[in-house]
């Protein structure tokens, strides 16, 4: 027989697990970041620029965040030409169009580069790379796949995403049945 204390303990364990994952992600945080450039995915935009800016600014509160498309068009504030970039977060994945050798140009302007394995040299020139090719349990749906991969890339950059929007299992019938058995 499962008691309410056991259910609460399971919920506590789940919550503590999420906190430990957030701490591991925060260990990837980069110090002294003032300028962040985010290159959005050409396949699908899972998080809009306002929500990404909010999530990034929670981790790097004193940073300026700029957004670009994979074709190097600015979205919102324009990054000054020739400006140094402290952190580059590149969501460009395999098969997405990029300007020729643009990743190398971004690497030369950036102090720390985080991204996905795509293109010719990105695995060797970026500091932190998420390798999605070897994973077997990736979702087949394009948007779900991009959501998973973009979360992992943000985790490599030290930006945790709160899982509070995900619903847990509905336990109301189980709890009510247990309470009725006790009565």
C-alpha atoms as a PDB file:
ATOM      1  CA  UNK A   1       0.000   0.000   0.000  1.00  0.00           C
ATOM      2  CA  UNK A   2       1.345   3.411  -1.019  1.00  0.00           C
ATOM      3  CA  UNK A   3       0.962   6.170   1.519  1.00  0.00           C
ATOM      4  CA  UNK A   4       0.723   9.908   0.910  1.00  0.00           C
ATOM      5  CA  UNK A   5       4.174  10.340   2.466  1.00  0.00           C
ATOM      6  CA  UNK A   6       5.612   8.058  -0.222  1.00  0.00           C
ATOM      7  CA  UNK A   7       3.967  10.141  -2.960  1.00  0.00           C
ATOM      8  CA  UNK A   8       5.303  13.326  -1.417  1.00  0.00           C
ATOM      9  CA  UNK A   9       8.720  11.744  -1.157  1.00  0.00           C
ATOM     10  CA  UNK A  10       8.586  10.869  -4.866  1.00  0.00           C
ATOM     11  CA  UNK A  11       7.686  14.466  -5.683  1.00  0.00           C
ATOM     12  CA  UNK A  12      10.483  15.720  -3.442  1.00  0.00           C
ATOM     13  CA  UNK A  13      12.930  13.409  -5.151  1.00  0.00           C
ATOM     14  CA  UNK A  14      11.830  14.685  -8.548  1.00  0.00           C
ATOM     15  CA  UNK A  15      12.155  18.309  -7.435  1.00  0.00           C
ATOM     16  CA  UNK A  16      15.593  17.686  -5.952  1.00  0.00           C
ATOM     17  CA  UNK A  17      16.641  15.957  -9.180  1.00  0.00           C
ATOM     18  CA  UNK A  18      15.675  19.074 -11.158  1.00  0.00           C
ATOM     19  CA  UNK A  19      17.617  21.270  -8.725  1.00  0.00           C
ATOM     20  CA  UNK A  20      20.712  19.093  -9.110  1.00  0.00           C
ATOM     21  CA  UNK A  21      20.412  19.275 -12.908  1.00  0.00           C
ATOM     22  CA  UNK A  22      20.152  23.083 -12.690  1.00  0.00           C
ATOM     23  CA  UNK A  23      23.266  23.204 -10.519  1.00  0.00           C
ATOM     24  CA  UNK A  24      25.173  21.073 -13.035  1.00  0.00           C
ATOM     25  CA  UNK A  25      24.054  23.433 -15.817  1.00  0.00           C
ATOM     26  CA  UNK A  26      25.044  26.501 -13.804  1.00  0.00           C
ATOM     27  CA  UNK A  27      28.526  24.998 -13.436  1.00  0.00           C
ATOM     28  CA  UNK A  28      28.918  25.656 -17.196  1.00  0.00           C
ATOM     29  CA  UNK A  29      28.438  29.397 -16.626  1.00  0.00           C
ATOM     30  CA  UNK A  30      31.124  31.594 -18.181  1.00  0.00           C
ATOM     31  CA  UNK A  31      32.546  34.495 -16.203  1.00  0.00           C
ATOM     32  CA  UNK A  32      32.784  38.140 -17.330  1.00  0.00           C
ATOM     33  CA  UNK A  33      30.261  37.980 -20.167  1.00  0.00           C
ATOM     34  CA  UNK A  34      29.163  41.394 -21.463  1.00  0.00           C
ATOM     35  CA  UNK A  35      28.157  40.624 -25.073  1.00  0.00           C
ATOM     36  CA  UNK A  36      26.167  37.584 -26.199  1.00  0.00           C
ATOM     37  CA  UNK A  37      25.296  36.733 -29.792  1.00  0.00           C
ATOM     38  CA  UNK A  38      22.600  34.125 -30.392  1.00  0.00           C
ATOM     39  CA  UNK A  39      22.369  32.625 -33.887  1.00  0.00           C
ATOM     40  CA  UNK A  40      18.838  31.268 -34.257  1.00  0.00           C
ATOM     41  CA  UNK A  41      18.068  27.943 -35.873  1.00  0.00           C
ATOM     42  CA  UNK A  42      17.080  28.010 -39.524  1.00  0.00           C
ATOM     43  CA  UNK A  43      14.823  24.979 -39.127  1.00  0.00           C
ATOM     44  CA  UNK A  44      12.433  26.113 -36.406  1.00  0.00           C
ATOM     45  CA  UNK A  45      12.327  28.746 -33.692  1.00  0.00           C
ATOM     46  CA  UNK A  46      11.263  26.984 -30.521  1.00  0.00           C
ATOM     47  CA  UNK A  47      11.831  29.919 -28.174  1.00  0.00           C
ATOM     48  CA  UNK A  48      11.093  33.431 -29.398  1.00  0.00           C
ATOM     49  CA  UNK A  49      13.676  36.171 -28.975  1.00  0.00           C
ATOM     50  CA  UNK A  50      11.964  37.719 -25.923  1.00  0.00           C
ATOM     51  CA  UNK A  51      11.862  34.453 -23.967  1.00  0.00           C
ATOM     52  CA  UNK A  52      15.440  33.579 -24.948  1.00  0.00           C
ATOM     53  CA  UNK A  53      16.597  37.054 -23.894  1.00  0.00           C
ATOM     54  CA  UNK A  54      14.815  36.643 -20.543  1.00  0.00           C
ATOM     55  CA  UNK A  55      16.336  33.189 -19.917  1.00  0.00           C
ATOM     56  CA  UNK A  56      19.829  34.347 -20.860  1.00  0.00           C
ATOM     57  CA  UNK A  57      19.613  37.549 -18.805  1.00  0.00           C
ATOM     58  CA  UNK A  58      18.667  35.536 -15.718  1.00  0.00           C
ATOM     59  CA  UNK A  59      22.055  33.838 -15.982  1.00  0.00           C
ATOM     60  CA  UNK A  60      24.056  36.790 -17.360  1.00  0.00           C
ATOM     61  CA  UNK A  61      22.266  39.887 -15.973  1.00  0.00           C
ATOM     62  CA  UNK A  62      24.796  42.512 -17.097  1.00  0.00           C
ATOM     63  CA  UNK A  63      25.119  41.258 -20.683  1.00  0.00           C
ATOM     64  CA  UNK A  64      23.823  42.701 -23.948  1.00  0.00           C
ATOM     65  CA  UNK A  65      22.045  40.034 -26.013  1.00  0.00           C
ATOM     66  CA  UNK A  66      21.946  40.219 -29.819  1.00  0.00           C
ATOM     67  CA  UNK A  67      20.150  37.891 -32.223  1.00  0.00           C
ATOM     68  CA  UNK A  68      20.976  36.907 -35.795  1.00  0.00           C
ATOM     69  CA  UNK A  69      19.526  34.502 -38.312  1.00  0.00           C
ATOM     70  CA  UNK A  70      21.594  31.837 -40.035  1.00  0.00           C
ATOM     71  CA  UNK A  71      21.809  34.161 -43.063  1.00  0.00           C
ATOM     72  CA  UNK A  72      23.537  36.788 -40.823  1.00  0.00           C
ATOM     73  CA  UNK A  73      20.566  39.169 -40.656  1.00  0.00           C
ATOM     74  CA  UNK A  74      20.140  40.947 -37.332  1.00  0.00           C
ATOM     75  CA  UNK A  75      16.921  40.671 -35.365  1.00  0.00           C
ATOM     76  CA  UNK A  76      16.240  43.598 -33.051  1.00  0.00           C
ATOM     77  CA  UNK A  77      19.326  45.459 -31.853  1.00  0.00           C
ATOM     78  CA  UNK A  78      22.163  45.381 -34.362  1.00  0.00           C
ATOM     79  CA  UNK A  79      25.531  44.114 -33.167  1.00  0.00           C
ATOM     80  CA  UNK A  80      28.124  46.818 -33.882  1.00  0.00           C
ATOM     81  CA  UNK A  81      30.460  45.774 -36.681  1.00  0.00           C
ATOM     82  CA  UNK A  82      33.819  44.616 -35.421  1.00  0.00           C
ATOM     83  CA  UNK A  83      32.562  44.323 -31.823  1.00  0.00           C
ATOM     84  CA  UNK A  84      34.036  41.529 -29.758  1.00  0.00           C
ATOM     85  CA  UNK A  85      31.621  38.826 -28.616  1.00  0.00           C
ATOM     86  CA  UNK A  86      32.121  37.251 -25.206  1.00  0.00           C
ATOM     87  CA  UNK A  87      29.703  34.355 -25.728  1.00  0.00           C
ATOM     88  CA  UNK A  88      28.369  32.944 -28.987  1.00  0.00           C
ATOM     89  CA  UNK A  89      25.378  30.595 -28.766  1.00  0.00           C
ATOM     90  CA  UNK A  90      24.844  29.017 -32.188  1.00  0.00           C
ATOM     91  CA  UNK A  91      21.672  26.972 -32.731  1.00  0.00           C
ATOM     92  CA  UNK A  92      22.485  26.277 -36.387  1.00  0.00           C
ATOM     93  CA  UNK A  93      22.156  22.554 -36.976  1.00  0.00           C
ATOM     94  CA  UNK A  94      23.135  20.076 -39.671  1.00  0.00           C
ATOM     95  CA  UNK A  95      21.706  20.849 -43.090  1.00  0.00           C
ATOM     96  CA  UNK A  96      20.850  24.464 -42.269  1.00  0.00           C
ATOM     97  CA  UNK A  97      22.130  27.123 -44.629  1.00  0.00           C
ATOM     98  CA  UNK A  98      24.942  29.301 -43.380  1.00  0.00           C
ATOM     99  CA  UNK A  99      27.076  31.906 -45.056  1.00  0.00           C
ATOM    100  CA  UNK A 100      30.292  30.377 -46.361  1.00  0.00           C
ATOM    101  CA  UNK A 101      32.858  30.111 -43.499  1.00  0.00           C
ATOM    102  CA  UNK A 102      30.681  32.341 -41.286  1.00  0.00           C
ATOM    103  CA  UNK A 103      31.300  30.074 -38.274  1.00  0.00           C
ATOM    104  CA  UNK A 104      35.028  30.778 -38.602  1.00  0.00           C
ATOM    105  CA  UNK A 105      34.409  34.517 -38.766  1.00  0.00           C
ATOM    106  CA  UNK A 106      32.249  34.327 -35.648  1.00  0.00           C
ATOM    107  CA  UNK A 107      34.894  32.229 -33.900  1.00  0.00           C
ATOM    108  CA  UNK A 108      37.535  34.878 -34.549  1.00  0.00           C
ATOM    109  CA  UNK A 109      35.330  37.540 -32.909  1.00  0.00           C
ATOM    110  CA  UNK A 110      34.204  35.403 -29.953  1.00  0.00           C
ATOM    111  CA  UNK A 111      35.857  34.517 -26.688  1.00  0.00           C
ATOM    112  CA  UNK A 112      33.689  31.401 -26.028  1.00  0.00           C
ATOM    113  CA  UNK A 113      31.626  29.561 -28.667  1.00  0.00           C
ATOM    114  CA  UNK A 114      28.837  27.102 -27.906  1.00  0.00           C
ATOM    115  CA  UNK A 115      26.881  25.286 -30.606  1.00  0.00           C
ATOM    116  CA  UNK A 116      25.966  22.139 -32.480  1.00  0.00           C
ATOM    117  CA  UNK A 117      28.003  19.892 -34.748  1.00  0.00           C
ATOM    118  CA  UNK A 118      27.201  21.249 -38.165  1.00  0.00           C
ATOM    119  CA  UNK A 119      29.256  22.391 -41.099  1.00  0.00           C
ATOM    120  CA  UNK A 120      32.877  21.610 -41.812  1.00  0.00           C
ATOM    121  CA  UNK A 121      34.862  22.845 -38.836  1.00  0.00           C
ATOM    122  CA  UNK A 122      32.422  23.651 -36.052  1.00  0.00           C
ATOM    123  CA  UNK A 123      33.242  20.585 -33.972  1.00  0.00           C
ATOM    124  CA  UNK A 124      36.900  21.582 -33.944  1.00  0.00           C
ATOM    125  CA  UNK A 125      36.675  25.374 -33.641  1.00  0.00           C
ATOM    126  CA  UNK A 126      33.867  25.780 -31.065  1.00  0.00           C
ATOM    127  CA  UNK A 127      34.683  25.446 -27.381  1.00  0.00           C
ATOM    128  CA  UNK A 128      31.580  23.500 -26.369  1.00  0.00           C
ATOM    129  CA  UNK A 129      29.656  21.425 -28.897  1.00  0.00           C
ATOM    130  CA  UNK A 130      26.502  19.358 -28.524  1.00  0.00           C
ATOM    131  CA  UNK A 131      26.766  16.212 -30.643  1.00  0.00           C
ATOM    132  CA  UNK A 132      23.309  15.068 -31.644  1.00  0.00           C
ATOM    133  CA  UNK A 133      24.399  12.512 -34.252  1.00  0.00           C
ATOM    134  CA  UNK A 134      25.200   9.751 -31.757  1.00  0.00           C
ATOM    135  CA  UNK A 135      22.010  10.044 -29.703  1.00  0.00           C
ATOM    136  CA  UNK A 136      19.394   7.379 -30.338  1.00  0.00           C
ATOM    137  CA  UNK A 137      16.481   8.709 -28.288  1.00  0.00           C
ATOM    138  CA  UNK A 138      16.017  12.033 -30.066  1.00  0.00           C
ATOM    139  CA  UNK A 139      12.404  12.888 -30.876  1.00  0.00           C
ATOM    140  CA  UNK A 140      11.389  12.339 -34.492  1.00  0.00           C
ATOM    141  CA  UNK A 141       9.197  15.449 -34.640  1.00  0.00           C
ATOM    142  CA  UNK A 142      11.201  18.438 -35.908  1.00  0.00           C
ATOM    143  CA  UNK A 143       9.969  20.896 -33.298  1.00  0.00           C
ATOM    144  CA  UNK A 144      10.413  18.469 -30.392  1.00  0.00           C
ATOM    145  CA  UNK A 145      13.888  17.613 -31.649  1.00  0.00           C
ATOM    146  CA  UNK A 146      14.847  21.292 -31.927  1.00  0.00           C
ATOM    147  CA  UNK A 147      13.443  21.974 -28.450  1.00  0.00           C
ATOM    148  CA  UNK A 148      15.551  19.175 -26.962  1.00  0.00           C
ATOM    149  CA  UNK A 149      18.726  20.175 -28.811  1.00  0.00           C
ATOM    150  CA  UNK A 150      18.334  23.880 -28.066  1.00  0.00           C
ATOM    151  CA  UNK A 151      17.871  23.112 -24.366  1.00  0.00           C
ATOM    152  CA  UNK A 152      21.106  21.119 -24.426  1.00  0.00           C
ATOM    153  CA  UNK A 153      22.992  23.896 -26.214  1.00  0.00           C
ATOM    154  CA  UNK A 154      21.721  26.423 -23.668  1.00  0.00           C
ATOM    155  CA  UNK A 155      22.821  24.049 -20.900  1.00  0.00           C
ATOM    156  CA  UNK A 156      26.341  24.040 -22.373  1.00  0.00           C
ATOM    157  CA  UNK A 157      26.235  27.841 -22.197  1.00  0.00           C
ATOM    158  CA  UNK A 158      25.220  27.698 -18.532  1.00  0.00           C
ATOM    159  CA  UNK A 159      21.601  28.791 -19.075  1.00  0.00           C
ATOM    160  CA  UNK A 160      19.128  26.518 -17.241  1.00  0.00           C
ATOM    161  CA  UNK A 161      15.536  26.240 -18.421  1.00  0.00           C
ATOM    162  CA  UNK A 162      12.953  25.729 -15.730  1.00  0.00           C
ATOM    163  CA  UNK A 163      10.896  22.547 -16.190  1.00  0.00           C
ATOM    164  CA  UNK A 164       7.958  24.044 -14.276  1.00  0.00           C
ATOM    165  CA  UNK A 165       5.849  24.269 -17.430  1.00  0.00           C
ATOM    166  CA  UNK A 166       5.842  20.484 -17.850  1.00  0.00           C
ATOM    167  CA  UNK A 167       2.947  18.728 -16.187  1.00  0.00           C
ATOM    168  CA  UNK A 168       3.576  15.794 -13.918  1.00  0.00           C
ATOM    169  CA  UNK A 169       1.400  12.728 -13.578  1.00  0.00           C
ATOM    170  CA  UNK A 170      -2.135  13.354 -12.328  1.00  0.00           C
ATOM    171  CA  UNK A 171      -2.285  11.835  -8.853  1.00  0.00           C
ATOM    172  CA  UNK A 172      -5.671  13.113  -7.667  1.00  0.00           C
ATOM    173  CA  UNK A 173      -7.478   9.774  -8.003  1.00  0.00           C
ATOM    174  CA  UNK A 174      -4.666   7.894  -6.253  1.00  0.00           C
ATOM    175  CA  UNK A 175      -4.525  10.357  -3.372  1.00  0.00           C
ATOM    176  CA  UNK A 176      -8.312  10.426  -3.011  1.00  0.00           C
ATOM    177  CA  UNK A 177      -8.432   6.611  -2.967  1.00  0.00           C
ATOM    178  CA  UNK A 178      -5.750   6.486  -0.280  1.00  0.00           C
ATOM    179  CA  UNK A 179      -7.558   9.044   1.846  1.00  0.00           C
ATOM    180  CA  UNK A 180     -10.820   7.107   1.500  1.00  0.00           C
ATOM    181  CA  UNK A 181      -9.092   3.866   2.593  1.00  0.00           C
ATOM    182  CA  UNK A 182      -7.816   5.574   5.736  1.00  0.00           C
ATOM    183  CA  UNK A 183     -11.242   6.916   6.656  1.00  0.00           C
END
